[in-house]
Short mmCIF file of C-alpha atoms in Angstrom, two decimals:
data_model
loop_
_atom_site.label_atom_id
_atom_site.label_comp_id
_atom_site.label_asym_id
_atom_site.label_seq_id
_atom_site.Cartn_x
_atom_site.Cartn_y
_atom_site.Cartn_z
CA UNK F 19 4.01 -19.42 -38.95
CA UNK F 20 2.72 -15.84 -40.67
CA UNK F 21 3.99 -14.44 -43.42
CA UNK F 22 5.43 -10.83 -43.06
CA UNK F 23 4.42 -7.69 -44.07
CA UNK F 24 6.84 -7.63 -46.59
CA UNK F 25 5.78 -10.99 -48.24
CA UNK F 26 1.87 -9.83 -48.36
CA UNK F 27 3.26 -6.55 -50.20
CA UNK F 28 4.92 -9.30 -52.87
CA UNK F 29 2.02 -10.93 -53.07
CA UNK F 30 -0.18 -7.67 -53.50
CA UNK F 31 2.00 -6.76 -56.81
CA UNK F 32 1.75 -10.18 -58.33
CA UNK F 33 -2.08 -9.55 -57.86
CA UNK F 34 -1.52 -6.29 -60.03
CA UNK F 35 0.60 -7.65 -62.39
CA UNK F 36 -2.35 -9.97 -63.35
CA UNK F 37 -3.69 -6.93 -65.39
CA UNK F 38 -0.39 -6.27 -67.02
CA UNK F 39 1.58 -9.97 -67.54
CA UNK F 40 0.41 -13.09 -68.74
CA UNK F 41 -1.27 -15.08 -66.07
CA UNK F 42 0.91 -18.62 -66.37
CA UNK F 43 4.07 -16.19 -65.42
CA UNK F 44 2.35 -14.96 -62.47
CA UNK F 45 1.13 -18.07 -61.21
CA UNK F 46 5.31 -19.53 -61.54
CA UNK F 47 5.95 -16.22 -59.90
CA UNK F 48 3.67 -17.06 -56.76
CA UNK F 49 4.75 -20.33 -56.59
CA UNK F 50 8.09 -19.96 -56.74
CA UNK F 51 6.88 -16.73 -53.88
CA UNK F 52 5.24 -19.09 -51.63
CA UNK F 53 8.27 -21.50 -51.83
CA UNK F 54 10.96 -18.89 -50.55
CA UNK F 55 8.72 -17.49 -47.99
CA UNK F 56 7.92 -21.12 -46.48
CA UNK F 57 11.36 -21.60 -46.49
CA UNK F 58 12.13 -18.58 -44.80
CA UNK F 59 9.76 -18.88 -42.06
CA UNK F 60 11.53 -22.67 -41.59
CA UNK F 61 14.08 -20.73 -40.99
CA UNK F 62 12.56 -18.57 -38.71
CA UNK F 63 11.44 -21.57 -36.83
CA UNK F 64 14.80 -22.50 -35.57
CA UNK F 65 14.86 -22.18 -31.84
CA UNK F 66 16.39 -19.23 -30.52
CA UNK F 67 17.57 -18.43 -26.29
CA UNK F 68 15.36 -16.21 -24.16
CA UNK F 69 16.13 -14.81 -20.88
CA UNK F 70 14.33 -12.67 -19.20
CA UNK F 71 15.77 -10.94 -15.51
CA UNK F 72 13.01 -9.51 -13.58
CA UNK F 73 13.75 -9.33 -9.57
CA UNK F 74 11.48 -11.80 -7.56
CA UNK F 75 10.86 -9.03 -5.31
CA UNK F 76 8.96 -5.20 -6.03
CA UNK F 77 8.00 -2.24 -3.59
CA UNK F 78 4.78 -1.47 -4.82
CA UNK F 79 4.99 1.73 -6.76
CA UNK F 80 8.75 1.83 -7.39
CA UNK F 81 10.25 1.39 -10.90
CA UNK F 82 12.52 -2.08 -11.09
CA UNK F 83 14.53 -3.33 -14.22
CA UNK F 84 13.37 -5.89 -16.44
CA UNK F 85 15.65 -7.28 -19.68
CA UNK F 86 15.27 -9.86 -22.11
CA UNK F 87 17.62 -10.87 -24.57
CA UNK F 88 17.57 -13.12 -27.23
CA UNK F 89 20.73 -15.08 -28.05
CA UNK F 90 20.96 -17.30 -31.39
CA UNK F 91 19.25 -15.48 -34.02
CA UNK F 92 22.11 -14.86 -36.62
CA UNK F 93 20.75 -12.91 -39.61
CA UNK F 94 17.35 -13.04 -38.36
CA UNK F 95 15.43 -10.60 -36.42
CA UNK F 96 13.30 -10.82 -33.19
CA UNK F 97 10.44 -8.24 -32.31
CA UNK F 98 10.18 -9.24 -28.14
CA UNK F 99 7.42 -8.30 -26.12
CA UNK F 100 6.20 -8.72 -22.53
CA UNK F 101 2.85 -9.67 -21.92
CA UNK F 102 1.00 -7.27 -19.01
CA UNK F 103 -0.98 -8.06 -16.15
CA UNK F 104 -3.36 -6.27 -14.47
CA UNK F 105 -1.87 -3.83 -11.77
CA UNK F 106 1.65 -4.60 -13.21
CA UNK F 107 3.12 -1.95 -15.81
CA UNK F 108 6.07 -2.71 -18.26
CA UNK F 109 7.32 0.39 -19.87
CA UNK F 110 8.27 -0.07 -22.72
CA UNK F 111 6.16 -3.37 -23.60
CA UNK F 112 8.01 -4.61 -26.88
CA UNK F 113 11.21 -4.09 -29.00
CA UNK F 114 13.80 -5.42 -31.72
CA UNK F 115 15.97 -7.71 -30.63
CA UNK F 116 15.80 -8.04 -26.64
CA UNK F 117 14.11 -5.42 -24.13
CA UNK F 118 15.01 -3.38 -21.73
CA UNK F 119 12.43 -1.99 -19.57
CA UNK F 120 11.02 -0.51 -16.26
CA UNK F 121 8.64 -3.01 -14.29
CA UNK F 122 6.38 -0.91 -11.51
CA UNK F 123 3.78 -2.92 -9.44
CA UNK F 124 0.76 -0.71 -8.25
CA UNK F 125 -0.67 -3.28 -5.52
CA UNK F 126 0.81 -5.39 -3.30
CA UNK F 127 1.18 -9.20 -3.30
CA UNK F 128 2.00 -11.63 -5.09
CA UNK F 129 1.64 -11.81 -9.29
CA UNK F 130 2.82 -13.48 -12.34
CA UNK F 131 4.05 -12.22 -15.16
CA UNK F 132 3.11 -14.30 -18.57
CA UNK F 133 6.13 -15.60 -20.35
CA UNK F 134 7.91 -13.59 -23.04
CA UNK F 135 6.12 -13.83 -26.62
CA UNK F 136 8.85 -13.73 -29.63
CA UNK F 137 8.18 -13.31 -33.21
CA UNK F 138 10.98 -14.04 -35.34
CA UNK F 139 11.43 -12.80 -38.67
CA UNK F 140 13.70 -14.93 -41.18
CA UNK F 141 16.74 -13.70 -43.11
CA UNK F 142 14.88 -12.42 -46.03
CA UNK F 143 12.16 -10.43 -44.05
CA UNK F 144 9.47 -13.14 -45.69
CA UNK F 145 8.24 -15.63 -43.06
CA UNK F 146 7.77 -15.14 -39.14
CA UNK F 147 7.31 -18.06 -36.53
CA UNK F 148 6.14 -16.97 -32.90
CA UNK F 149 8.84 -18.57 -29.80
CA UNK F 150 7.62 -18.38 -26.16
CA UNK F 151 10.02 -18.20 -23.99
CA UNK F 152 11.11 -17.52 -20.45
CA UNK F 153 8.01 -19.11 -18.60
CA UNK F 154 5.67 -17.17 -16.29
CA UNK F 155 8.13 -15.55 -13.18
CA UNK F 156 6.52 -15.00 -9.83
CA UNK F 157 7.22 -11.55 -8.73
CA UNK F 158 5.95 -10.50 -4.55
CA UNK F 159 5.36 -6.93 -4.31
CA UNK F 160 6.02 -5.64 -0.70
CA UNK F 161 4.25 -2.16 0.19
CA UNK F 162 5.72 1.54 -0.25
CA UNK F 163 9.14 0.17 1.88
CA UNK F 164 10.87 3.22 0.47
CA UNK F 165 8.35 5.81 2.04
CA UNK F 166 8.69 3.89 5.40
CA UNK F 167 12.30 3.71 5.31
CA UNK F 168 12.05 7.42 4.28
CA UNK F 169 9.91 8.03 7.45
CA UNK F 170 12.25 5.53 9.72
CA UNK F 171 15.60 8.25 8.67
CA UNK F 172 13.42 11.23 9.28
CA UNK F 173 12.75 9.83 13.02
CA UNK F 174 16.32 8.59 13.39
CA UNK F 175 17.75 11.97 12.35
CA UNK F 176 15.55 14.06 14.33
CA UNK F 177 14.17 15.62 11.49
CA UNK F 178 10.41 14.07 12.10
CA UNK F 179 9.39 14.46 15.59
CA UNK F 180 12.17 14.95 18.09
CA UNK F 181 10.61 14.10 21.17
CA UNK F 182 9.52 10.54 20.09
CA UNK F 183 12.84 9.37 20.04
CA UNK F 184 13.54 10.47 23.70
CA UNK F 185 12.97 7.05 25.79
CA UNK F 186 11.46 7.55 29.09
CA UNK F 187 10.96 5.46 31.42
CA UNK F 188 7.19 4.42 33.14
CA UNK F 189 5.69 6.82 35.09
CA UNK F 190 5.43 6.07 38.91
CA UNK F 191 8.60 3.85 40.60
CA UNK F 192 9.67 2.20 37.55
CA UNK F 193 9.02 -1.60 36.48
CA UNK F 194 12.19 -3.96 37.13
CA UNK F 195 14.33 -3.28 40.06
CA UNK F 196 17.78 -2.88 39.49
CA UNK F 197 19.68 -3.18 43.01
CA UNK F 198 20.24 -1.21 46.50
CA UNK F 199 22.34 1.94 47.00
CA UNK F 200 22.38 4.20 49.37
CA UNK F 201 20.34 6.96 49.62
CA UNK F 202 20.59 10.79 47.89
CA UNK F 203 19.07 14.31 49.03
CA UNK F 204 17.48 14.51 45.43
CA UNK F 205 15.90 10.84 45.45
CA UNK F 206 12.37 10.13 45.52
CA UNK F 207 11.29 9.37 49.09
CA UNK F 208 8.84 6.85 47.77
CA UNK F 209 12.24 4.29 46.42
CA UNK F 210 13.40 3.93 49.85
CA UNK F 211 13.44 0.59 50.72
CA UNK F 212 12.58 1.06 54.94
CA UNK F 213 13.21 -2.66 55.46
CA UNK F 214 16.53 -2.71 54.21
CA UNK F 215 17.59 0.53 55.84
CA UNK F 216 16.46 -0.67 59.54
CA UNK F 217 18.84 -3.68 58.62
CA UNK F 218 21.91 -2.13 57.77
CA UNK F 219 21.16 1.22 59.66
CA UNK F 220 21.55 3.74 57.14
CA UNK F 221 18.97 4.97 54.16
CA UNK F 222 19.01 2.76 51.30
CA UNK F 223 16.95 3.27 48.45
CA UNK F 224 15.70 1.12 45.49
CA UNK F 225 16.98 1.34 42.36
CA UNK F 226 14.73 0.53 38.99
CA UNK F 227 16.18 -0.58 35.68
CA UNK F 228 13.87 1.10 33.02
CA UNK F 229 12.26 -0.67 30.63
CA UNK F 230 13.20 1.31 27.43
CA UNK F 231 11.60 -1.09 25.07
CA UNK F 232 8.05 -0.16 24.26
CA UNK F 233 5.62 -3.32 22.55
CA UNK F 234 3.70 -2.13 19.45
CA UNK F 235 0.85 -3.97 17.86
CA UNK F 236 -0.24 -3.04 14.22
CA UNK F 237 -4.05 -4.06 14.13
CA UNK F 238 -5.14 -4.60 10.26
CA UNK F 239 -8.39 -5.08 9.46
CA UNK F 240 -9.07 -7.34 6.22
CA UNK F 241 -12.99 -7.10 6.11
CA UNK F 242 -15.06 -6.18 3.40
CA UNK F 243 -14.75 -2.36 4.20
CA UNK F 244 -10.77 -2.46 3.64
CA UNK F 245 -11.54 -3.36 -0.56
CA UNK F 246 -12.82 -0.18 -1.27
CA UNK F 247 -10.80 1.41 -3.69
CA UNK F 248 -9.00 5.00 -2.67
CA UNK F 249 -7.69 8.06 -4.43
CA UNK F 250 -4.69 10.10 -3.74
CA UNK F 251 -4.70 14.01 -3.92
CA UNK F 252 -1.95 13.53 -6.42
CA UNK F 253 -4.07 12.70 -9.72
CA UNK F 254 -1.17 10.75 -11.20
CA UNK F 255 -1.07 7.67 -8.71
CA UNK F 256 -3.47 4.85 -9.38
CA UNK F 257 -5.97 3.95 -6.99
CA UNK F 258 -5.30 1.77 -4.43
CA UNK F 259 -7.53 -0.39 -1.76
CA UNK F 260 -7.82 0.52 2.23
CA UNK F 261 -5.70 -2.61 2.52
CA UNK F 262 -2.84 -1.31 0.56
CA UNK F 263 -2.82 2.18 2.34
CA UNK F 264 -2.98 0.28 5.80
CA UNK F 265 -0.18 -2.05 5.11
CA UNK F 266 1.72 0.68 4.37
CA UNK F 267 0.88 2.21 7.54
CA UNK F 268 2.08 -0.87 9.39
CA UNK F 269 5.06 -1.03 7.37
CA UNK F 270 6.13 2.59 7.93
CA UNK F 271 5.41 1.95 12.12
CA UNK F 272 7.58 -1.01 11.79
CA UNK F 273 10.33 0.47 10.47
CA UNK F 274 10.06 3.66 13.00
CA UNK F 275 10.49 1.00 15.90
CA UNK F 276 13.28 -0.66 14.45
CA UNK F 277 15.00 2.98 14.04
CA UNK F 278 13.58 3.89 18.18
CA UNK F 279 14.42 0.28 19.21
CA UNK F 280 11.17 -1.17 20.32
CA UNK F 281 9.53 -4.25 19.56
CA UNK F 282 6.87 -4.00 17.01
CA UNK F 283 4.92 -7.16 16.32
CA UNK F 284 1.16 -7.22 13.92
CA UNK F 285 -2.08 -9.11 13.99
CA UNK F 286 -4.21 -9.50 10.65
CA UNK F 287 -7.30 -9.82 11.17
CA UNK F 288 -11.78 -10.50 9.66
CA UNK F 289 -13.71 -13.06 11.18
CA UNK F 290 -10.67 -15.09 12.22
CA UNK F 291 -6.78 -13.84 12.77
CA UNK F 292 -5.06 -14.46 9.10
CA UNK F 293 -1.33 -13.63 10.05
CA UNK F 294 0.26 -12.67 13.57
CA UNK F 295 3.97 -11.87 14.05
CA UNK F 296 4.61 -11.41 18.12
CA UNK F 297 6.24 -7.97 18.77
CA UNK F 298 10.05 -8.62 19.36
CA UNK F 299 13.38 -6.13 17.99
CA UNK F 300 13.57 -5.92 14.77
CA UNK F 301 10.92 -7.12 12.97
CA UNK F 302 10.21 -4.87 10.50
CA UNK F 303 10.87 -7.51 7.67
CA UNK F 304 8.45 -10.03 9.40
CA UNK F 305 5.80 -7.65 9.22
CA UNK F 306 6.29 -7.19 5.81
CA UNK F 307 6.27 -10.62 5.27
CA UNK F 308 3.37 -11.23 6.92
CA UNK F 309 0.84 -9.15 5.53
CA UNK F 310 2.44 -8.25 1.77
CA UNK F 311 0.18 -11.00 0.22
CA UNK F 312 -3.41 -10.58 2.52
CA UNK F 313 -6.53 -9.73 0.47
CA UNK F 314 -9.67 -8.61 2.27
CA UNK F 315 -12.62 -10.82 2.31
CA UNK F 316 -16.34 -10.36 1.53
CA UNK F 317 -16.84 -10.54 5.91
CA UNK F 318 -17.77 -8.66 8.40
CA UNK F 319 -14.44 -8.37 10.85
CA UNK F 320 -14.70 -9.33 14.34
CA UNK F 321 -11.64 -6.50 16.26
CA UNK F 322 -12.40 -8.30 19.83
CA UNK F 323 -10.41 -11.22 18.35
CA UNK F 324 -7.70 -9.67 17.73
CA UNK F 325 -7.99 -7.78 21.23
CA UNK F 326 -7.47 -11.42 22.76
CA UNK F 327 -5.21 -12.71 20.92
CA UNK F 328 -3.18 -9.08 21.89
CA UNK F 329 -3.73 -10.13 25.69
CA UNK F 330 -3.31 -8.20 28.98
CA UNK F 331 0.75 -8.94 29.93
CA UNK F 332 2.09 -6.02 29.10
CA UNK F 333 0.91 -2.32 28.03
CA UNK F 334 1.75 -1.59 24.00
CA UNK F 335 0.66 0.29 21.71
CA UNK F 336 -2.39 -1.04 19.20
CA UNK F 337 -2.76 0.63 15.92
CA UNK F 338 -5.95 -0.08 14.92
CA UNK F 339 -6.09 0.30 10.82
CA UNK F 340 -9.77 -0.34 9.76
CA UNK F 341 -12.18 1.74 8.06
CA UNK F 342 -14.72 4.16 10.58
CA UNK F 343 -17.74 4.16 8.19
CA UNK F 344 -20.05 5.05 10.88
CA UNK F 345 -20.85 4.18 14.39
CA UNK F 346 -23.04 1.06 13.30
CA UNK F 347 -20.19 -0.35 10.98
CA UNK F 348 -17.62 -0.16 13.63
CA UNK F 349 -20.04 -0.99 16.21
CA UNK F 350 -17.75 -4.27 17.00
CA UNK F 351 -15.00 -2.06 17.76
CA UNK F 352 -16.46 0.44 19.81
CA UNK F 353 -17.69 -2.64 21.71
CA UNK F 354 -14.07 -4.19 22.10
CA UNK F 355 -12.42 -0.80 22.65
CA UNK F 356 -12.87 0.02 26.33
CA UNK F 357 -11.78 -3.29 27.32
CA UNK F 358 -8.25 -3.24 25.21
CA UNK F 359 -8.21 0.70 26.37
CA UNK F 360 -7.93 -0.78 30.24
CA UNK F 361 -4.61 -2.15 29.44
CA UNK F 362 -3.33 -0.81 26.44
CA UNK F 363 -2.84 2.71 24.03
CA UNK F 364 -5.13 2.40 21.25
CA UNK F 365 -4.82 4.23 18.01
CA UNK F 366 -7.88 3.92 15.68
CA UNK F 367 -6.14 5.24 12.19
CA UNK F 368 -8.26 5.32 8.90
CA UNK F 369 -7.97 6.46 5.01
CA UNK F 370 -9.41 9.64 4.40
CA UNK F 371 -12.16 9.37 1.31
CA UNK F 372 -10.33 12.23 -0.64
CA UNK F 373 -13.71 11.72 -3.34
CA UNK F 374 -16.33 12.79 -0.31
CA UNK F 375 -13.96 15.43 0.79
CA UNK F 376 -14.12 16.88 -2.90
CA UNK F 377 -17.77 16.18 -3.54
CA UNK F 378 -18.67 17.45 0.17
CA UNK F 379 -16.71 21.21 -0.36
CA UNK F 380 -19.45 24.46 -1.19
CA UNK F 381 -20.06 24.56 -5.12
CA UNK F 382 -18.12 27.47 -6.94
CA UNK F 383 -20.26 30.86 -6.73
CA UNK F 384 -22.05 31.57 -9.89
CA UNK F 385 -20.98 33.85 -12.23
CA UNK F 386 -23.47 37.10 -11.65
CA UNK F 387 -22.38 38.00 -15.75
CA UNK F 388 -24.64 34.52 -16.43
CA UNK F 389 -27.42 34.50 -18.31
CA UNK F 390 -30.48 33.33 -15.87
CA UNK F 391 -33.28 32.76 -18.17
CA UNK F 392 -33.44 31.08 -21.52
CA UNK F 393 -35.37 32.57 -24.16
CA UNK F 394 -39.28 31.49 -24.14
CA UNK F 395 -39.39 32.39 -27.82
CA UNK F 396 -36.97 29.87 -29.08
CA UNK F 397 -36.82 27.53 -26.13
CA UNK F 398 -33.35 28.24 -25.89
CA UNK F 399 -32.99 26.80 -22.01
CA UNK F 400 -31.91 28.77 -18.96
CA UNK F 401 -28.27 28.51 -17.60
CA UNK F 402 -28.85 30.24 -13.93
CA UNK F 403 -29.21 28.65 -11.00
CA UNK F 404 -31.81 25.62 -10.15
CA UNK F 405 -34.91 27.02 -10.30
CA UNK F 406 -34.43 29.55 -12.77
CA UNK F 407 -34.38 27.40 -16.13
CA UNK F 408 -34.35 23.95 -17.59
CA UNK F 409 -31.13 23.84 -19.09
CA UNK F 410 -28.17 21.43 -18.44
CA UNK F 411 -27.03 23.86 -15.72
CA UNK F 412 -29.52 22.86 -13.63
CA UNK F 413 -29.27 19.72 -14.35
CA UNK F 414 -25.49 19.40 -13.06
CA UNK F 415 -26.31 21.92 -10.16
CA UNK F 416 -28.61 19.31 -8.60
CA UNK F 417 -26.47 16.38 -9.56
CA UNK F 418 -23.54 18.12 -7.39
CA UNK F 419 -25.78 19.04 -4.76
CA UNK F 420 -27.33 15.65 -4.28
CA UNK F 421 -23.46 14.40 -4.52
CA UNK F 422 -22.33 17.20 -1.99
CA UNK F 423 -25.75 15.94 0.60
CA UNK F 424 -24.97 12.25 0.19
CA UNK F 425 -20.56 13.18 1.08
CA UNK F 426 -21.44 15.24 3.88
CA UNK F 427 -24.02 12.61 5.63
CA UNK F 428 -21.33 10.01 5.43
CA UNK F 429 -18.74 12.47 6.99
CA UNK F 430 -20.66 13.47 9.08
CA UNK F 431 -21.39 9.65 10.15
CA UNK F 432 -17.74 9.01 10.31
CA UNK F 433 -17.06 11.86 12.85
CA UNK F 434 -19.61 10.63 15.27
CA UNK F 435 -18.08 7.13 14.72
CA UNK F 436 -14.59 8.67 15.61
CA UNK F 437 -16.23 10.88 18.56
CA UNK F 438 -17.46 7.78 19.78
CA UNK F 439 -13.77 5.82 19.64
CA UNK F 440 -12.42 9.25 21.37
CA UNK F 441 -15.11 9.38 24.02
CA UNK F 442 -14.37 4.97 24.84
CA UNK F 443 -10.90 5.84 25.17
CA UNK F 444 -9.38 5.51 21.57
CA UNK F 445 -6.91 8.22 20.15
CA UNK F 446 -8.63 8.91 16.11
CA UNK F 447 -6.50 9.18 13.58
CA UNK F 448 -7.29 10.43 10.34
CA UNK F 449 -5.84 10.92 7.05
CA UNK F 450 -5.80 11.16 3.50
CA UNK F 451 -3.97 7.80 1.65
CA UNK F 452 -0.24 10.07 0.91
CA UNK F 453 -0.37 11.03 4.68
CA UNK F 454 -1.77 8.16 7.07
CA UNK F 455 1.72 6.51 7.24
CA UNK F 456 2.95 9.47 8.63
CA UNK F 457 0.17 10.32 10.77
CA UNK F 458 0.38 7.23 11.91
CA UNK F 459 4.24 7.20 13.02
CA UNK F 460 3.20 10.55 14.48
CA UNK F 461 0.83 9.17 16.92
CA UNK F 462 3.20 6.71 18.25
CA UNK F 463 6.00 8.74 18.58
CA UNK F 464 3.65 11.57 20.44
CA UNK F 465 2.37 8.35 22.70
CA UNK F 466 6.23 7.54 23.63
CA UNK F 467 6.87 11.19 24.02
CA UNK F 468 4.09 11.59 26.45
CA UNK F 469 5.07 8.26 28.32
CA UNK F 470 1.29 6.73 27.61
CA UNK F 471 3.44 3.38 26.68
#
């Protein structure tokens, strides 16, 4: 119970009046006050119906409704408001009498949102009493699914990559055999089957059924390297972890070979394998499923566990998503990678650090019109170029500089590290966060293309 604004004002005036009426009156007055407002907020008190409709399931980044009405308030009046949660964004927050609002998620997995606070106001605008309703709802928040769904029609339309959705068949005689027929001017000498043609006489050659159905294995790396936060180019979107950018990596490949046909399967992996959906048609919602709610853990990951847990029965695809720091970071995988390359296609993809790109470019040429010395007589500092004065030019010159050393060291360690991977056998891909899904899906359609699966 509170009173209202409305009832302090009152009570604000009697004050005044004090200096004006006799006191006894007042004090009736504020009795007589404190009466109507206690029995307004009773009033207030009554219990009122709250609803709130949220969906129980969010693609992270996309706008969903969210509504919450109040039934049974009569002549009162309700000021609603949804209490926010980190990462989760209600827009607008509060209102009279019920809400209607936009819920966006900006990271993945699984959250709560509190339950719905209402302050009602009695009939005469005197007394408030605070209702909670509509307890806490559990809302999961899948990755970008739009953007992969966007990227699955592109590939399904031909308007991403053309050749990737031409299925070839293994290079060399084939894989399953099919059945005999008889032999053709244009065949491959290498299909005829010469036992079965002394037997019946004539040439006879072997026919192969292709096998048009290519595995893929999304690799994702939850280590300690996949929480480091991650800006976009695009100043407006909120930063997001390694994790989120490589789930939705896997989610976009998914959905590419559910558009292609093939089987796409994942493996989530630190120091021990956290989720693993085997590849099979269709399973673009499993892999969803499966990694929507990981976190990465304060561990070092351990790739050759995935590798075996991938196995050697038939050649796919591996997506690697992990983080190439440098060479002594991912010195695990460039250990495990020329055994998985003797079986398999591997695709090492990581976030471009859009920060060390920035801090890494040439510093703007200085303006020749600049003053370069400051003026000895009145110790007015110099705004030139280091070297040339003490002022706060100088000052943020070296800062940059020592920012611009430190970004290109790192990439420089991170393009031996992906040299390495390249030299072992590994195809390197690397992009910035807005562009690894679809460098990604490029990689895999330019393996199928090139009939490396």
């Amino acid at each position: 119970m509170s009173p209202s604004p409305r009832a302090v004002g009152l009570a604000v005036v009697l004050a005044l009046a004090l200096l004006v009426a006799p006191w006894p009156l007042v004090v009736l007055v504020a009795i007589a006050l404190t009466g109507v407002v206690g029995a307004d907020a009773m009033a207030a008190r009554r219990p009122v119906t709250v609803t709130r409709t949220v969906p129980g399931r969010l693609a992270r980044g996309v706008a969903a409704p969210l509504s919450v009405t109040v039934e049974g308030l009569g002549a009162r009046r309700a000021r609603v408001r949804q209490p926010l949660r980190p990462d989760v964004q209600v827009e607008p927050a509060e209102a009279d009498d019920g809400l209607e609002a936009r819920v966006v998620a900006h990271r993945r997995g699984r959250h709560e949102l509190p339950p719905v606070a209402v302050r009602v106001v009695g009939p005469l605008g005197l007394g408030r009493w605070d209702h909670q309703g509509a307890g806490p709802a559990a809302i999961d928040v899948d990755p970008d699914l739009p953007a992969a769904r966007r990227l699955a029609t592109a590939v399904r339309q031909g308007r991403f990559r053309d050749p990737g959705r031409r299925r070839r068949g293994a290079i060399g005689l084939g894989t399953d055999f099919d059945r005999l027929r008889d032999y053709q001017p244009d065949d491959d000498v290498r299909h005829v089957n010469w036992v079965a043609t002394a037997r019946r006489g004539r040439p006879l050659t072997n026919q192969y059924r292709e096998d048009t159905e290519r595995d893929v294995v999304a690799l994702v790396d939850l280590g300690r390297l996949m929480a480091a936060p991650v800006r976009s180019w695009d100043a407006t979107v909120p930063d997001r972890t390694r994790l989120d950018v490589a789930v939705d990596a896997a989610a976009a490949l998914a959905a590419v070979a559910d558009a292609v046909g093939d089987r796409c399967g994942t493996v989530a992996f630190d120091d021990e394998v956290r989720a693993r959906v085997t590849p099979h048609r269709a399973s673009g919602a499993a892999v969803v499923r499966a990694l929507h709610a990981l976190e990465p853990r304060p561990v070092d990951s351990d790739p050759e566990l995935a590798f075996r847990v991938i196995g050697t029965t038939k050649r796919a695809l591996v997506v690697v998503l992990t983080d190439l720091v440098d060479a002594a970071a991912a010195a695990a995988l460039l250990d495990a990678v020329p055994v998985l390359v003797r079986r398999h296609a591997v695709v090492v993809a990581s976030c471009a650090d859009v920060d060390l790109i920035v801090d890494a470019a040439p510093p703007d040429p200085v303006d020749a019109t600049t003053p370069i010395d400051g003026d000895p007589d009145t110790g007015t500092p110099g705004t030139g170029p280091p070297g040339t004065g003490t002022g706060a030019f100088d000052a943020g010159f070296t800062e940059a500089a020592r920012r611009g050393a430190v970004a290109a060291r790192v990439l420089d360690a991170r393009d031996r590290a992906a040299a390495e991977l390249t030299r072992r056998g590994a195809r390197v891909v690397e992009a910035p966060p807005d562009r690894l899904a679809a460098a990604v899906v490029a990689a895999y359609l330019d393996a199928k293309a090139a009939a490396r699966l």
